[in-house]
Every structure is written in structure tokens, then in C-alpha cells.
Short mmCIF file of C-alpha atoms in Angstrom, two decimals:
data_model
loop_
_atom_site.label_atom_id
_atom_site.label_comp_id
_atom_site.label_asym_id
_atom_site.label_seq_id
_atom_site.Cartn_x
_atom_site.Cartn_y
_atom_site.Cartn_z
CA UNK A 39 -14.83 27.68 8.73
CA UNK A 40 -11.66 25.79 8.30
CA UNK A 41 -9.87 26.94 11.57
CA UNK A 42 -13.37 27.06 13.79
CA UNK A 43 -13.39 23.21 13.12
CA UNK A 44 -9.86 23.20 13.61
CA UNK A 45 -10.04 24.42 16.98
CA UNK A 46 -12.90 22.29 18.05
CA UNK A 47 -11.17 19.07 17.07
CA UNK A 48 -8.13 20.19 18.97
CA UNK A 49 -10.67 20.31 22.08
CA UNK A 50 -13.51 17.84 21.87
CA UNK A 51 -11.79 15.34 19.63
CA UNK A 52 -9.47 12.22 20.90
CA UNK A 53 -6.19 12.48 18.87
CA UNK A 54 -6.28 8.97 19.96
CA UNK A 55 -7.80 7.52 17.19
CA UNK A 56 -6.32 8.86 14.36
CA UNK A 57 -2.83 10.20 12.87
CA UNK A 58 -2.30 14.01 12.28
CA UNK A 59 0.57 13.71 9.22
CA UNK A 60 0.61 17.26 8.23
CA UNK A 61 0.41 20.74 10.38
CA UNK A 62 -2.67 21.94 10.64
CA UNK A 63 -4.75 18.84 9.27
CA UNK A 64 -6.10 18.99 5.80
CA UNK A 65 -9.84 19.18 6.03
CA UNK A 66 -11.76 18.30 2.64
CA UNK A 67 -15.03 18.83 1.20
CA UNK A 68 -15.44 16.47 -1.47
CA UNK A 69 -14.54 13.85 -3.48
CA UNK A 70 -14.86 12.29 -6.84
CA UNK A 71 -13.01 9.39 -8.89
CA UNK A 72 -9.26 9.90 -7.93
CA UNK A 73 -10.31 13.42 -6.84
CA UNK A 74 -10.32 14.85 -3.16
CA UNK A 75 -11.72 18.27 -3.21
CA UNK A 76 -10.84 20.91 -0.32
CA UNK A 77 -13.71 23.85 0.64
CA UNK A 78 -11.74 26.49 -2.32
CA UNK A 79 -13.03 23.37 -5.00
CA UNK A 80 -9.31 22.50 -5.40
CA UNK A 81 -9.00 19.39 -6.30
CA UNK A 82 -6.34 16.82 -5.08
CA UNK A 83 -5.29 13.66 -7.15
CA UNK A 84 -5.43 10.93 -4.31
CA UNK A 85 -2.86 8.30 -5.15
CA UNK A 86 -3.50 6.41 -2.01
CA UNK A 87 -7.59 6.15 -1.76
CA UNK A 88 -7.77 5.60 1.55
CA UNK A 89 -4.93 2.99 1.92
CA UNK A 90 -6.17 1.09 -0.25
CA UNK A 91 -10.18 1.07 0.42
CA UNK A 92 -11.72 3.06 -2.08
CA UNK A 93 -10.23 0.61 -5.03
CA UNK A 94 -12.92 1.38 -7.12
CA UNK A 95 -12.92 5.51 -7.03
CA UNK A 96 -14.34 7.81 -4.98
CA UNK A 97 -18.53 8.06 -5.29
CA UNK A 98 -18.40 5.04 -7.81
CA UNK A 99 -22.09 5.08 -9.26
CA UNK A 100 -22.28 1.66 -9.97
CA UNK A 101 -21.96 0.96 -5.85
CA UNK A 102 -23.40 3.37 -4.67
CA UNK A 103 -26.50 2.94 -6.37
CA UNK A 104 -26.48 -1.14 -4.65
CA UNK A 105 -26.24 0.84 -1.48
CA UNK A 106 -29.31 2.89 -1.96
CA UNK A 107 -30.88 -0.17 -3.38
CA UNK A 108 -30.22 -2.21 -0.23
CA UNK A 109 -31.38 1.26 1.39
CA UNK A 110 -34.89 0.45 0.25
CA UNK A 111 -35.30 -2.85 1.09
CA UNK A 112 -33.32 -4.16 3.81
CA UNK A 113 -31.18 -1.67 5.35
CA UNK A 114 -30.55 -3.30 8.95
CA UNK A 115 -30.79 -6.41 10.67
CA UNK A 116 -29.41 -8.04 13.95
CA UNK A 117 -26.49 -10.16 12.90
CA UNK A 118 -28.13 -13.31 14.61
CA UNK A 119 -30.84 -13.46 11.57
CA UNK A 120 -30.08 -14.41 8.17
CA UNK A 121 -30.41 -12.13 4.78
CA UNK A 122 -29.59 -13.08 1.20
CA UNK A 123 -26.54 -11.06 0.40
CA UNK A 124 -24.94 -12.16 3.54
CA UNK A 125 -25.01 -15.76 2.13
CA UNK A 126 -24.61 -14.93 -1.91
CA UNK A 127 -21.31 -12.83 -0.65
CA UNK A 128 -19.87 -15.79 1.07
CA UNK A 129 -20.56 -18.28 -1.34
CA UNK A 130 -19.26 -16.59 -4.33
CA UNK A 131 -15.85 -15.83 -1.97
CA UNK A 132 -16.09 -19.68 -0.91
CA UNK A 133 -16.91 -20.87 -4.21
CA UNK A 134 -13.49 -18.79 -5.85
CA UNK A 135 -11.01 -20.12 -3.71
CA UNK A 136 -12.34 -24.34 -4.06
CA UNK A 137 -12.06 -23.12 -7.50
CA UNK A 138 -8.83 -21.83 -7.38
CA UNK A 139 -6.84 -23.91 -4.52
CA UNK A 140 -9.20 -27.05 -4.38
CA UNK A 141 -10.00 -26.53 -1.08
CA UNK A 142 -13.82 -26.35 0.63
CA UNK A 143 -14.28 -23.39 3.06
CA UNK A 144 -15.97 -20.83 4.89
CA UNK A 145 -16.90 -17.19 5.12
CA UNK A 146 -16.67 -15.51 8.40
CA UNK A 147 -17.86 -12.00 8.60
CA UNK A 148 -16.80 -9.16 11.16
CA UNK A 149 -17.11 -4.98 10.52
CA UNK A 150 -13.06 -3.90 10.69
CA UNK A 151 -9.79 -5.54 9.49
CA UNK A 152 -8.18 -5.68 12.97
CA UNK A 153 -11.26 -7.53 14.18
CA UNK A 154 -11.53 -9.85 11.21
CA UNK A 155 -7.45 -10.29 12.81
CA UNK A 156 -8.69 -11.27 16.07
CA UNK A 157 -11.11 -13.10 14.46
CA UNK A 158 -8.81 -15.86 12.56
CA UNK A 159 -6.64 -15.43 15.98
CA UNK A 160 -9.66 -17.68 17.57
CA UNK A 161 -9.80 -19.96 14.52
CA UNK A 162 -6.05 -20.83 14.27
CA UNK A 163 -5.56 -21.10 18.19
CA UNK A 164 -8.67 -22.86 18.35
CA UNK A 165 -7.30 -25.37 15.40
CA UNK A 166 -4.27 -25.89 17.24
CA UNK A 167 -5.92 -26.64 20.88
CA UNK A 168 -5.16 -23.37 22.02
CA UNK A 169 -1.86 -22.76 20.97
CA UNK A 170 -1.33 -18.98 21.30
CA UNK A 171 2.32 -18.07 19.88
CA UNK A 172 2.34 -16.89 16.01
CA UNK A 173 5.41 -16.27 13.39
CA UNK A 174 4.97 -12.79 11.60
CA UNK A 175 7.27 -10.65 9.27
CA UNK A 176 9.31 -7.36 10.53
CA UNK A 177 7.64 -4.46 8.91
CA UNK A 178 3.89 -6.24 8.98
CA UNK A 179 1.07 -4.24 9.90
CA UNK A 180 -1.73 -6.27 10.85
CA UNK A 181 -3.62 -4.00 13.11
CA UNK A 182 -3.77 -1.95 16.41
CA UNK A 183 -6.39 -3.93 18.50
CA UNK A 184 -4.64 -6.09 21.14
CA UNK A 185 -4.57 -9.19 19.28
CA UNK A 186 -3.52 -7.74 16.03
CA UNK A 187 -0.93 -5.39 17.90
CA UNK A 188 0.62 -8.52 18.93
CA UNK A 189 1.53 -9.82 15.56
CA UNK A 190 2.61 -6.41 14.14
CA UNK A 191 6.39 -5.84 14.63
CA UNK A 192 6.28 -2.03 15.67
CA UNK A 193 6.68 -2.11 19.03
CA UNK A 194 5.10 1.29 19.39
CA UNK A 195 1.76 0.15 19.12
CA UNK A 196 2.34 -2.34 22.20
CA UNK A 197 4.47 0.28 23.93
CA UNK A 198 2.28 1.51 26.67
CA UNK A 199 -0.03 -1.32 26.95
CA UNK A 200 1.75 -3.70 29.34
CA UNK A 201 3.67 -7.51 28.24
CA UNK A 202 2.26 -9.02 25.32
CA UNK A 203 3.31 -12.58 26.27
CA UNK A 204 2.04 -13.78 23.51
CA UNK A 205 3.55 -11.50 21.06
CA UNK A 206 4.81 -12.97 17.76
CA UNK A 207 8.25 -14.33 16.63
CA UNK A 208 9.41 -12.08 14.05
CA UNK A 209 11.20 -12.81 10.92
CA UNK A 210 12.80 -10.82 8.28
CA UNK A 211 10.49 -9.94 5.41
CA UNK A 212 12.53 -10.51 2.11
CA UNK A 213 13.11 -6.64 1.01
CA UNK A 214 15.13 -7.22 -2.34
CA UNK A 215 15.88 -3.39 -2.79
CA UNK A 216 17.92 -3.73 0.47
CA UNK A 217 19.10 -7.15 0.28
CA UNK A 218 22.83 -8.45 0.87
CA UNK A 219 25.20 -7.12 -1.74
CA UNK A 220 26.46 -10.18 -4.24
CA UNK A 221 22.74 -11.83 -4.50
CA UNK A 222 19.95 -12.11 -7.28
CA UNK A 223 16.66 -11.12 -5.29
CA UNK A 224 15.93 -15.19 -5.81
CA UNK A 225 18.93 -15.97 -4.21
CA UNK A 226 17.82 -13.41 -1.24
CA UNK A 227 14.60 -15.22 -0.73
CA UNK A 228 15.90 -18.83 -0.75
CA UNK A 229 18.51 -17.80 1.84
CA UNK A 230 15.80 -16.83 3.83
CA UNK A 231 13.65 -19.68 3.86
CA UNK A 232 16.55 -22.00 4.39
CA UNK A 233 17.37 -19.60 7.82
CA UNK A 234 13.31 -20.57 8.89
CA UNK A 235 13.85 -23.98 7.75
CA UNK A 236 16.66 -24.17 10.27
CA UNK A 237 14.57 -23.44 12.99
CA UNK A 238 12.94 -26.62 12.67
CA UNK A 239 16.38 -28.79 12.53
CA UNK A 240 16.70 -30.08 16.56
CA UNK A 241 14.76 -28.86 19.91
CA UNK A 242 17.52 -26.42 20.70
CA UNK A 243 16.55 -23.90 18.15
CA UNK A 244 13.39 -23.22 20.62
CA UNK A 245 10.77 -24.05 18.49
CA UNK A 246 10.33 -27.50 17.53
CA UNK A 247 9.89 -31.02 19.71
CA UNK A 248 11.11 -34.09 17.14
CA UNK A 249 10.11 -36.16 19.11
CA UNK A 250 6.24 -35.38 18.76
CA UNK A 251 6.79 -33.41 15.55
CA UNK A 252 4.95 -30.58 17.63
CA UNK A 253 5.68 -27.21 16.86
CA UNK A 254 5.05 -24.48 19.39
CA UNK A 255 3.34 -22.00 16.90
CA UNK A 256 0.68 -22.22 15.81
CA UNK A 257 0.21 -19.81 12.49
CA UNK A 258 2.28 -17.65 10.37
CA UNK A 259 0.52 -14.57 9.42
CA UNK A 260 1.77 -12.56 6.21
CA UNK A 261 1.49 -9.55 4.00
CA UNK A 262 1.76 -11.51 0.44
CA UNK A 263 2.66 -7.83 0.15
CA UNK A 264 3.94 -5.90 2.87
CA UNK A 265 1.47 -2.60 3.17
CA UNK A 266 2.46 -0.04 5.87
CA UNK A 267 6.54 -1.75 5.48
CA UNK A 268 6.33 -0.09 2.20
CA UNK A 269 4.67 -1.82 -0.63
CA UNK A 270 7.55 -4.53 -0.78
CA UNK A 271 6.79 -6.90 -3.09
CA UNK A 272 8.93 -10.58 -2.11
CA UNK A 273 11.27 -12.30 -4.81
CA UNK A 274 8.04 -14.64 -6.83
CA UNK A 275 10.14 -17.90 -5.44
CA UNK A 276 10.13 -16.93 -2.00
CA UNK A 277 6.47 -17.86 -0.64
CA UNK A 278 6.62 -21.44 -2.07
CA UNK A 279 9.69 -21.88 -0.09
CA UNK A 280 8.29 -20.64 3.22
CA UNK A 281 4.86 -22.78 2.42
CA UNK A 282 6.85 -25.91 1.76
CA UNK A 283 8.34 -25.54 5.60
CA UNK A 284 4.99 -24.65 7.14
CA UNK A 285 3.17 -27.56 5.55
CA UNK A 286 5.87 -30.09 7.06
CA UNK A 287 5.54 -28.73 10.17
CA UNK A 288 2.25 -28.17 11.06
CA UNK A 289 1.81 -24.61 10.58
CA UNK A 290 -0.93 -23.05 9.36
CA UNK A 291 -0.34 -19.74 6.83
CA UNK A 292 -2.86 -17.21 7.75
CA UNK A 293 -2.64 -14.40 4.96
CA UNK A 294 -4.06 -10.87 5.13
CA UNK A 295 -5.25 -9.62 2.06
CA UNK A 296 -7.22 -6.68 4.24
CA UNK A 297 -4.88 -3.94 1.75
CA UNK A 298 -3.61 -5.63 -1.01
CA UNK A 299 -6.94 -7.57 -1.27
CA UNK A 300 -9.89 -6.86 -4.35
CA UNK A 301 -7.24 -6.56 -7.24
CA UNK A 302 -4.61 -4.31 -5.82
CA UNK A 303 -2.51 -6.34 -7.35
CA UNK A 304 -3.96 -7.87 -10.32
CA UNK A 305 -5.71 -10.57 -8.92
CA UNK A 306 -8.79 -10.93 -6.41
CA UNK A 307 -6.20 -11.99 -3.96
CA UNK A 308 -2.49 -10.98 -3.80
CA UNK A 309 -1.62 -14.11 -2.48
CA UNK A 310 -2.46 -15.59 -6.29
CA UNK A 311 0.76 -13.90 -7.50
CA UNK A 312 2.82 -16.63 -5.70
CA UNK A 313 1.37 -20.14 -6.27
CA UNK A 314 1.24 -20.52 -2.52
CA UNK A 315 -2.60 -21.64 -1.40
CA UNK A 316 -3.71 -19.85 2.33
CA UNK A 317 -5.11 -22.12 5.21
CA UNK A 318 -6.85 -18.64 5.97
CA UNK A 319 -7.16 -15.36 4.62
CA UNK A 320 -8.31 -12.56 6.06
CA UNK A 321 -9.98 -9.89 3.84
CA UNK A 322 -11.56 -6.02 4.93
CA UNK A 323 -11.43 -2.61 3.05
CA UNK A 324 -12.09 -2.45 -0.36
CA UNK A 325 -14.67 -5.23 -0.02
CA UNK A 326 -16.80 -2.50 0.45
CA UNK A 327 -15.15 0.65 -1.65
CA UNK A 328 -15.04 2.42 1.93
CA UNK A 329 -18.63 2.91 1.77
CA UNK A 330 -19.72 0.57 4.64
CA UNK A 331 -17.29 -1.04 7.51
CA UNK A 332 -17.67 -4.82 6.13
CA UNK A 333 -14.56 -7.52 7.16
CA UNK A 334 -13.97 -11.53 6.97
CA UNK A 335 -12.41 -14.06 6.52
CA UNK A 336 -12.08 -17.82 4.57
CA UNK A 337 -10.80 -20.46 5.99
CA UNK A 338 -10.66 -24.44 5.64
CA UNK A 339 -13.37 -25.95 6.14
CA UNK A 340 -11.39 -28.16 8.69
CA UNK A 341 -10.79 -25.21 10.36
CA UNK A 342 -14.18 -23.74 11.04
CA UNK A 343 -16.91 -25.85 10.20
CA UNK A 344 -19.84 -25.72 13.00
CA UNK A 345 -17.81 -28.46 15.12
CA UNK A 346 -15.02 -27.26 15.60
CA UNK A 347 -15.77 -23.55 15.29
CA UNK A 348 -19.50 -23.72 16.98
CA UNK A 349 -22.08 -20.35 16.48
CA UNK A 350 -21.18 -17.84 19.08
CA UNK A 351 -17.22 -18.21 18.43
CA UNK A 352 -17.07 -14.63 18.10
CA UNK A 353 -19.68 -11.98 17.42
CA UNK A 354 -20.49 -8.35 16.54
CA UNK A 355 -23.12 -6.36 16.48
CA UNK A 356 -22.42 -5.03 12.73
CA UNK A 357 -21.02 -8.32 11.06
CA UNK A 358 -22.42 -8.82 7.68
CA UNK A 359 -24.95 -5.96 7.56
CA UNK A 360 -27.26 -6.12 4.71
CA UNK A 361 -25.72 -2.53 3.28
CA UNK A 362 -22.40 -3.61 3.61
CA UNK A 363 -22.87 -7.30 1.88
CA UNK A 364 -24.93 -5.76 -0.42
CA UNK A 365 -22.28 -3.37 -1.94
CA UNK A 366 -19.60 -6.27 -1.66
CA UNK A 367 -21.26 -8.53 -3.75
CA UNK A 368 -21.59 -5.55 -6.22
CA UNK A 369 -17.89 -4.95 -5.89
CA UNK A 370 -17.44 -8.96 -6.98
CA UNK A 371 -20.15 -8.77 -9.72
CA UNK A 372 -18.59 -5.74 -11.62
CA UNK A 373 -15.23 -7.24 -10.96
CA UNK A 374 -16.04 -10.15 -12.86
CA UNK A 375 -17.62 -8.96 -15.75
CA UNK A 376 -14.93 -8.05 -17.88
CA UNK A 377 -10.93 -9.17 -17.61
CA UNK A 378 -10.62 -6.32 -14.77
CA UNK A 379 -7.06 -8.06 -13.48
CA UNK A 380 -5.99 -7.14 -17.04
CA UNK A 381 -7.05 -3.64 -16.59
CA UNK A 382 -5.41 -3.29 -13.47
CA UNK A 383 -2.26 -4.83 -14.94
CA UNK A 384 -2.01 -2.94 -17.63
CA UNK A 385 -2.48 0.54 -15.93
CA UNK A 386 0.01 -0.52 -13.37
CA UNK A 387 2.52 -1.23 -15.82
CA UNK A 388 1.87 2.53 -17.27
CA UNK A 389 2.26 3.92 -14.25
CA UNK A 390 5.48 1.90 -13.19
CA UNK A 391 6.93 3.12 -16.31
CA UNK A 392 6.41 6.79 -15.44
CA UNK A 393 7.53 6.33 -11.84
CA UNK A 394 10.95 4.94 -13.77
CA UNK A 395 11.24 7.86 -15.98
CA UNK A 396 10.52 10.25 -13.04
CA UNK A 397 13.89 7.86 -11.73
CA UNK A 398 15.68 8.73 -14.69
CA UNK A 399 15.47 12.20 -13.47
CA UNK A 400 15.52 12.23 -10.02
CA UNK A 401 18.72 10.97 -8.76
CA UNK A 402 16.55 10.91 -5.26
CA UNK A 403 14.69 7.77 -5.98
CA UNK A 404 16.40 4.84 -5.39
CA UNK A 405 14.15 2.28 -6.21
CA UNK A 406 10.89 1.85 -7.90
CA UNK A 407 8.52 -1.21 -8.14
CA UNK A 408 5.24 -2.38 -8.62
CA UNK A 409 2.76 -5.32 -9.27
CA UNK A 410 -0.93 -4.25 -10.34
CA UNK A 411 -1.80 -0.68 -9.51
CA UNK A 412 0.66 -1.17 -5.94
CA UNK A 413 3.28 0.07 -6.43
CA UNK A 414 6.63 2.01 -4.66
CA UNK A 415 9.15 4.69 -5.02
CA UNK A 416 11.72 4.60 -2.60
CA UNK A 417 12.99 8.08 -1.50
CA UNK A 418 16.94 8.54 -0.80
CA UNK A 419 19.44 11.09 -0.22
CA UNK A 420 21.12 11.59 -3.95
CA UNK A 421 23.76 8.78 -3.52
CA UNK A 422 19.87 6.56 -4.63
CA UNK A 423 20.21 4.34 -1.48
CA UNK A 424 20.69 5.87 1.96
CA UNK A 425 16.67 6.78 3.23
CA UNK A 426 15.32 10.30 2.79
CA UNK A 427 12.73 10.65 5.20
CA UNK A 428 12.77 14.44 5.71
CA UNK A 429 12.34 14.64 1.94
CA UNK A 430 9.75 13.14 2.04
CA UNK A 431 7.77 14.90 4.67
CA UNK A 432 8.40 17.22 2.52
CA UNK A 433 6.93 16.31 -0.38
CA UNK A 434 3.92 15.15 1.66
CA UNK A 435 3.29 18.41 3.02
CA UNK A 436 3.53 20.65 0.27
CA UNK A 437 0.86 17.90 -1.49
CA UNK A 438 -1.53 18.87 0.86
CA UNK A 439 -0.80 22.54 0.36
CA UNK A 440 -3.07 22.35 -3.33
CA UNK A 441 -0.36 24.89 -4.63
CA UNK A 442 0.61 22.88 -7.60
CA UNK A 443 0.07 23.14 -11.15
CA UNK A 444 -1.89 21.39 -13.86
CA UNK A 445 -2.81 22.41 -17.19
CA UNK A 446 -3.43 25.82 -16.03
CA UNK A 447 -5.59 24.73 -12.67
CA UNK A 448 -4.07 24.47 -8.94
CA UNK A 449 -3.97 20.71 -8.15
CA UNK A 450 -2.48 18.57 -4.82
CA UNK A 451 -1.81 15.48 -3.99
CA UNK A 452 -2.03 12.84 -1.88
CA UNK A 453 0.83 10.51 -1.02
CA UNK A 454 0.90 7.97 1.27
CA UNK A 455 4.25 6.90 3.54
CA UNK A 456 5.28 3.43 4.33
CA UNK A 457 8.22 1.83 4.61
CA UNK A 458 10.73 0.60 7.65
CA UNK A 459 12.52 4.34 7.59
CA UNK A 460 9.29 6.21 6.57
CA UNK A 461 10.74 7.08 3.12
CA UNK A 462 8.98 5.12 0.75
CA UNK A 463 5.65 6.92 -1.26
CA UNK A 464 3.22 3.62 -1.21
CA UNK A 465 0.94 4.10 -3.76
CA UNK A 466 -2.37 2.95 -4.23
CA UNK A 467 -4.51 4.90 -6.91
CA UNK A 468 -8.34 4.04 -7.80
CA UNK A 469 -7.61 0.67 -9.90
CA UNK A 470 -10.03 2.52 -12.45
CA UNK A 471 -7.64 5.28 -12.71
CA UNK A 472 -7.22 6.81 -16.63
CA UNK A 473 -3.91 7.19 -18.54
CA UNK A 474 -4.47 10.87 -18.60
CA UNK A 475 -5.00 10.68 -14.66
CA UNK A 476 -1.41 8.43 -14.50
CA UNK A 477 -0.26 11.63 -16.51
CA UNK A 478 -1.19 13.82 -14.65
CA UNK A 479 0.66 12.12 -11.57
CA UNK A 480 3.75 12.25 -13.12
CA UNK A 481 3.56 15.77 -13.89
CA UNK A 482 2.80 16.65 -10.30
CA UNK A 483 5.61 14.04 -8.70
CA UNK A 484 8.15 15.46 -11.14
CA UNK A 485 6.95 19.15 -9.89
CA UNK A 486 6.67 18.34 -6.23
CA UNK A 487 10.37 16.33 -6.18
CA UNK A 488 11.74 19.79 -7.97
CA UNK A 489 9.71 22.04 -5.24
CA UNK A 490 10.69 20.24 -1.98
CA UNK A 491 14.28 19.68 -3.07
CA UNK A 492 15.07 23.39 -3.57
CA UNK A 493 12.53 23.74 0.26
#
């Protein structure tokens, strides 16, 4: 069955729209909690859940039952007419951030990440009287649209798609692993925002007229964490820093929570983790658990009240379906009922202390971090440092094989690969993962590391 489909997605399928990592592609059958499950009932520990959309595990009762709920009442509408989750959704996410950062706002709802991107692309420019030119990090990922290909560093995704004019300004993401030999990672980050700061010091640096205190950007967008660069998580000074020179500048901060967003890290919003308050955010993904394409955005109210951001600004078809709102203000509901950041927070630290005892014995990983349940491993050559990227591939592929061992049974596993040299496992487990799950992990990194070092 397996190589029949095989075969027919090698000739009826584009290989446009989607990434082939391993040789032939893995096709599964099933899923459950942190489980995939191929056609043989083998089951695969996924430690990246579908970067980072299926937070809250794989065929999660409590959310799927919302959806067939929603099923039999409501279970499509044309976006131009109004239903009650659509409006509960957005004011509980409204009503949390004026909460948190004192700041009135609205929800804006689209059906991916990348359009929710292009999305806050009209609101900023449109703040900023049409101001087009952004600031983003080096190893962001922010989408592969047009717009959101514009502000993501890899050139590759612009590549064959004629000028960008209005492609960002990119700026070194503080990567404290790799940073300048004879600095604290604090030291790192404030040497960094005093290089942006510069920027802003006369009109020759390119960016800045002092004598209208204009700026010609109009936004920076940010990873609080960086996703596809590699889980990189920023020295907890740095953000405050960079804030500080937006705000006397004019700049807005546009953050995209679309991965790290819906506790990845601990809190609703990764952003939280640095004191640093967003002029936008921009949120997709686990919203939804991956059960329903769902996207949005907040942003000040300055910034898109009906005036200045009139109805018709944008549209799609799908934004805020009933299904889709329905299981996100599920997702909020059983979020909030117990101290769930907590839970997160503590299972992350379990698992970060595994990942360094796997260090301990595997000269190969050079660095491991984490805050919540994301969290790193950095995969070298055995001086710990230089990248190991065919070690990794690796790894990856003999994951996918389901020829590892555990507790008697065949297991795989699922890695994910991010990072600037494509060496760094980026993981991402169901943030209701159990300690005998995180267990398990270890025992199949530590056999996997052993297996594709003697490969």
C-alpha cells in the first residue's frame, strides 16, 4: 500500500508545497498523545508535534469533542456574518493582554500564520502612512507567502521569485551558544542593542532623518524565540534593550508568537518571558491543536480600530470559522483552569535535565537549552562546537526507520531540524507530555546518538 501511494504522490502530487526530509517519505496511519503510528502499528514518539501545533497532544478528547460540538450547531458561516465564539475568542485574547501590558486592543482573524503575517504587514504600513521597509532578525522564519518571504532572512525562499524591494533589514539575532569569546551572554545582548542603537545616531547611518525624527522603517518583527533558527532562546536583558530603542524612535515591535505561542514556553505568550510589551502580535498554530486552520492577530487599538483600519482591510474566505474559534476558545478555557504554565515549566525543566545528562555522555552535543517544553540540543563534531549536520541527518533518518527499542517494543522518533547550519534537534513535545514519556525520549536519543555515530 505504502509504495502504490508512494508512486502516485511522486506523479500527481506538487512537491511544491511541502518538504521531503527523509528518502522515501514516511507515510503514517495514526496518531495518539505524543504517538505517531505507521500502517505495522509502530508507534513513533513525536517530539516536534507538528512544529509546534499540536501543543496539546495528538486526538486530545477534551478538543475534539468542542469540535464535534460546534459540528452540531454551527459548523460554517461566511466570514462577513457574526457568530459567538468568533467574538468570546477575541475578547478573552483582548481582554489578557490590557490585563497584562495595560494596553486596549483588537483581534484580527485570518486561516494560516503567513497570512495572519501579511495581515499585520497592512496594519503596521498602514500605521505608518504606508511605510513599507521592516527590521527582522537573521535566522527568522516568518513565512513563505510573498510578504512574509520578505521579512524571513533565507534568501532561498525569495530566490526565484524576482527583487523583493521591499525586503527587510536584517540584524543579528543574539545566539549566546555562538557568541564572541570573552562575554557573559548579557554582555552579548547589550553589545547588540548598542550596535542598533547606533543606527539611529546621525542621517548617514541610512536610516534615520534628525531632523524630523522620522525613521524609514516602519516595524521590527521578531521571534521572542527564534523557531526554524533553532530554538535560540536571547540573553533575558536583551529585548528590553532593543524595545527601549524602538519606542524612541518610532518603531513599532510586531512579535510572532505563531510557534512559540499557547505555552510553548511557559506562558500564553513567549514574549512574557522578557518584560517587553508587543505593539502587535501575531498568533496561528496551536490556537487550534492542528485541528482546524485558525490565525490572528492583536494589536493596539491605535493601530486598528475601525478608523484607521476600516472593514474590508483584508479578508478571507475561512477567517474565524465557527469550528476553528470554537476549539480555540476550548484551547484557552482548559488552559486556564489549572496553573498549566507551571506544568509546562516543570516538565521542561525534566526534560532539559535529561537532554544535559544525554550531554554528559555524548561528547557530540555541544549545547543544550530550553525555556518551557522548547527546548535545543545543538549537534557538533566531538570537539562540542564545530556543526554536525550530517550527523544529524542521520539521526533523523534512522528515527523514521521505527527500528528502535523500548521496553521490549520497536519505537521511532520524530525530530525536528532547525538551526542556521541545520544541526540543531528543535524540540517541541505535546506540553502534556508524562515523565515516563520524557523517559522514554532519553532512552531513544541516547540509542539513536550511539546508532548513527557508529552509521
Amino acid at each position: 500500500m505504502s509504495a502504490n501511494l508512494l508512486a502516485d504522490e511522486a506523479k500527481y502530487c506538487s512537491f511544491g508545497d511541502t518538504v521531503h526530509y527523509v528518502n522515501p517519505p514516511k507515510i503514517f496511519a495514526g496518531c495518539e498523545g505524543s504517538y505517531m503510528i505507521d500502517a505495522q502499528d509502530t508507534r513513533y514518539l513525536d517530539l516536534q508535534m507538528w512544529y509546534s501545533a499540536v501543543n496539546f497532544g495528538y486526538k486530545n478528547k477534551r478538543l475534539e469533542d468542542a469540535m464535534k460540538k460546534q459540528l452540531d450547531v454551527l459548523p460554517q458561516i461566511a466570514s462577513q456574518y457574526l457568530h459567538p465564539t468568533k467574538i468570546e475568542l477575541a475578547k478573552w485574547i483582548a481582554q489578557d493582554a490590557e490585563q497584562k501590558w495595560g494596553r486596549e486592543g483588537r483581534v484580527h482573524f485570518n486561516v494560516g500564520g503567513a497570512q495572519a503575517i501579511e495581515d499585520s504587514l497592512k496594519v503596521v504600513r498602514n500605521a505608518s502612512n504606508g511605510k513599507s521597509l521592516m527590521f527582522a532578525f537573521e535566522g527568522g522564519y516568518h513565512g513563505r507567502t510573498l510578504g512574509a518571504s520578505s521579512i524571513t532572512s533565507s534568501y532561498r525562499y525569495r530566490r526565484r521569485y524576482g527583487h523583493f524591494g521591499d525586503r527587510a533589514h536584517f540584524l543579528p539575532f543574539p545566539y549566546p551558544f555562538r557568541r564572541p569569546k570573552g562575554m557573559t551572554a548579557e554582555e552579548y545582548g547589550e553589545s547588540l542593542v548598542k550596535d542598533f542603537a547606533r543606527k539611529f545616531e546621525n542621517e548617514y547611518h541610512a536610516i534615520w532623518d534628525p531632523k524630523t525624527n522620522q525613521c524609514e522603517y516602519a516595524a521590527f518583527y521578531i521571534e521572542p524565540i527564534q523557531g526554524t533558527g533553532g530554538y535560540v532562546i536571547p540573553p533575558p536583558n536583551y529585548f528590553k534593550g532593543m524595545k527601549k530603542v524602538l519606542d524612541d524612535h518610532g518603531v513599532l515591535l510586531v512579535v510572532d508568537e505563531i510557534q512559540m505561542g499557547f505555552w510553548r514556553t511557559g506562558k500564553l505568550w513567549s514574549i512574557e518571558n522578557f518584560g517587553v510589551q508587543p505593539d502587535v502580535l501575531v498568533f496561528a498554530k496551536a490556537l487550534t491543536n492542528g485541528l482546524n486552520a485558525l490565525s490572528g492577530l492583536w494589536a493596539r487599538e491605535e493601530l486598528i480600530n475601525p478608523t484607521i483600519f476600516p472593514p474590508g482591510s483584508t479578508h478571507s474566505t475561512f477567517a474565524s470559522n465557527p469550528l476553528g474559534t470554537a476549539i480555540g476558545l476550548e484551547v484557552l478555557k482548559m488552559t486556564h483552569e489549572v496553573d498549566f504554565g507551571k506544568q509546562v515549566c516543570d516538565s521542561g525543566a525534566y526534560f532539559l535535565e535529561g537532554l544535559k545528562d544525554l550531554q554528559k555522555r555524548h561528547k557530540e552535543i555541544g549545547d543544550v537549552d530550553g525555556l518551557g517544553l522548547a527546548l535545543r540540543a545543538e549537534i557538533c563534531t566531538d570537539d562540542g562546537f564545530t556543526p554536525n549536520r550530517a550527523l544529524l541527518d542521520k539521526m533523523v533518518d534512522m528515527g523514521l526507520e521505527g527500528s528502535l527499542e523500548y521496553k521490549g517494543q520497536k519505537r521511532g522518533l520524530v525530530l525536528d531540524v532547525g538551526g542556521y547550519y541545520k544541526n540543531v534537534i528543535t524540540f517541541a513535545p505535546s506540553l502534556m507530555i508524562s515523565r515516563d514519556e520524557i523517559d522514554e525520549a532519553m532512552v531513544l536519543l541516547d540509542q539513536l546518538l550511539t546508532r548513527a555515530k557508529r552509521a
